[in-house]
Short mmCIF file of C-alpha atoms and ligand atoms in Angstrom, two decimals:
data_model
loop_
_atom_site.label_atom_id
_atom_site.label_comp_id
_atom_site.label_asym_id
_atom_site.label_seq_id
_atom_site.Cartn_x
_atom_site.Cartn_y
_atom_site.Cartn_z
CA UNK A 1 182.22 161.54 92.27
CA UNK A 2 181.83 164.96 93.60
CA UNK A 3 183.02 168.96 92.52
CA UNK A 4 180.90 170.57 89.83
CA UNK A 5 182.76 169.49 86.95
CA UNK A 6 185.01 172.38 86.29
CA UNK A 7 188.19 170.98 88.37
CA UNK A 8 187.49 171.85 91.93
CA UNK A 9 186.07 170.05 94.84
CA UNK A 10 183.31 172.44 96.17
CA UNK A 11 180.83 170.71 97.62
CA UNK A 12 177.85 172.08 99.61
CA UNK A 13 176.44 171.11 102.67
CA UNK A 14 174.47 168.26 102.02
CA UNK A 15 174.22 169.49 98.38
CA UNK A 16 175.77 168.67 95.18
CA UNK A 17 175.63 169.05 91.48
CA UNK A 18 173.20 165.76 91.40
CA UNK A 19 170.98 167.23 94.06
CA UNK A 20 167.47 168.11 92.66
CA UNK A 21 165.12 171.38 93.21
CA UNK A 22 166.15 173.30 96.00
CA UNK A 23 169.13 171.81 96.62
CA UNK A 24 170.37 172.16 93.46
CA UNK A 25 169.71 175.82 93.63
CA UNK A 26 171.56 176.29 96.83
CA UNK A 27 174.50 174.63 95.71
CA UNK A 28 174.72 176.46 92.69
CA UNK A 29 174.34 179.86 94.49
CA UNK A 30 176.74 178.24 97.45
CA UNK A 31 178.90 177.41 94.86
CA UNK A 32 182.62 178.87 94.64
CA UNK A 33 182.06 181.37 97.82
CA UNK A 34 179.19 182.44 94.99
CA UNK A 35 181.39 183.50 91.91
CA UNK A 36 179.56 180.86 89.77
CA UNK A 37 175.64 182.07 90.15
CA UNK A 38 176.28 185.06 88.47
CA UNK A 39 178.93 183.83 85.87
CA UNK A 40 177.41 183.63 82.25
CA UNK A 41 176.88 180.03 80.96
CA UNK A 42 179.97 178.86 79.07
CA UNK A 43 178.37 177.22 76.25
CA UNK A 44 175.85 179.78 76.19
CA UNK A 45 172.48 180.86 77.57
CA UNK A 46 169.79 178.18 77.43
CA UNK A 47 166.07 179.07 76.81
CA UNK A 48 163.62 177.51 79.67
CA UNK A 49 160.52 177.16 80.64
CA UNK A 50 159.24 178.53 84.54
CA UNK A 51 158.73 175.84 86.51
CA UNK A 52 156.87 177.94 88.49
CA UNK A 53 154.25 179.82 86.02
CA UNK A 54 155.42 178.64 82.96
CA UNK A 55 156.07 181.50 81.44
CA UNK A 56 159.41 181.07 79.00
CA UNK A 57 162.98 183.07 79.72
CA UNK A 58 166.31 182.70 79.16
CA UNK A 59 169.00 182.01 81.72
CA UNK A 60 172.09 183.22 81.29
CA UNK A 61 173.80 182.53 83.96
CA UNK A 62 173.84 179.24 86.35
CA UNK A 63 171.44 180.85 88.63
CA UNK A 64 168.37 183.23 87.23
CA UNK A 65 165.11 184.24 88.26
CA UNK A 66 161.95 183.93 86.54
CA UNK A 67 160.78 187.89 85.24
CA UNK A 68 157.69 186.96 85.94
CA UNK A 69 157.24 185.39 88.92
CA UNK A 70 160.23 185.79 90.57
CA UNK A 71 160.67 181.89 90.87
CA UNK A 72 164.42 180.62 91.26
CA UNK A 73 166.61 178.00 89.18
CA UNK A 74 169.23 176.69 88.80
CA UNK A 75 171.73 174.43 86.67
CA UNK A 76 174.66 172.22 87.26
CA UNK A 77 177.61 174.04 85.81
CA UNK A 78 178.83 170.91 84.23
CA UNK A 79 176.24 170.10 82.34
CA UNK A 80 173.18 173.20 81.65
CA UNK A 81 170.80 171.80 79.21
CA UNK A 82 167.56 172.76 79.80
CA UNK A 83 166.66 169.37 80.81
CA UNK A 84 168.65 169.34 83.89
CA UNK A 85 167.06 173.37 85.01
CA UNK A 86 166.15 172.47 88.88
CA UNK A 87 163.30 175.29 90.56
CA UNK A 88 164.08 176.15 94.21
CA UNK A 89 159.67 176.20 94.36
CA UNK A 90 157.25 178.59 94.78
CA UNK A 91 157.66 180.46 98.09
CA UNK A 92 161.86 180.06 97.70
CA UNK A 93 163.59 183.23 97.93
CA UNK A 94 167.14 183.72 97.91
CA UNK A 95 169.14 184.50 100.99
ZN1 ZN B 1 157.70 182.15 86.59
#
């Protein structure tokens, strides 16, 4: 079982959409040559907590930034529900 869920085969180095934290992250901004990170979430934007400073915000895309700390996350495109919301940590910043 590999690909993202949305009928392709991408599949990161070393990465996938089961990977956890900063993994997750990179494959999700890796994803596609990058044309899913900014891509608004299908089913809609979710509302999450920073797991950084805990400070609430709403992603709407795959891949979104904290407002107030700058802290990265991510979701697997095939399935972004809150619960699954994977933080790159503190000192991550994207490439
Ligand atoms: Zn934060």
């Amino acid at each position: 079982m590999a690909g993202c869920g949305c009928g392709c085969n991408t599949e990161g180095e070393g990465g996938g959409p089961f990977s956890l934290g900063k993994e997750l992250v990179e494959f999700v901004y890796n994803a596609h040559e990058g044309t899913v990170r900014d891509k608004p979430m299908a089913r809609g934007s979710i509302e999450v907590t920073c797991q950084g400073c805990g400070s609430p915000f709403v992603m709407e895309t795959y891949l979104a930034q904290c407002p107030e700390c700058g802290g990265v996350h991510a979701v697997a495109p095939m399935n972004p529900v809150p619960e699954n919301v994977q933080f790159a940590g503190k000192d991550y910043k994207l490439p």
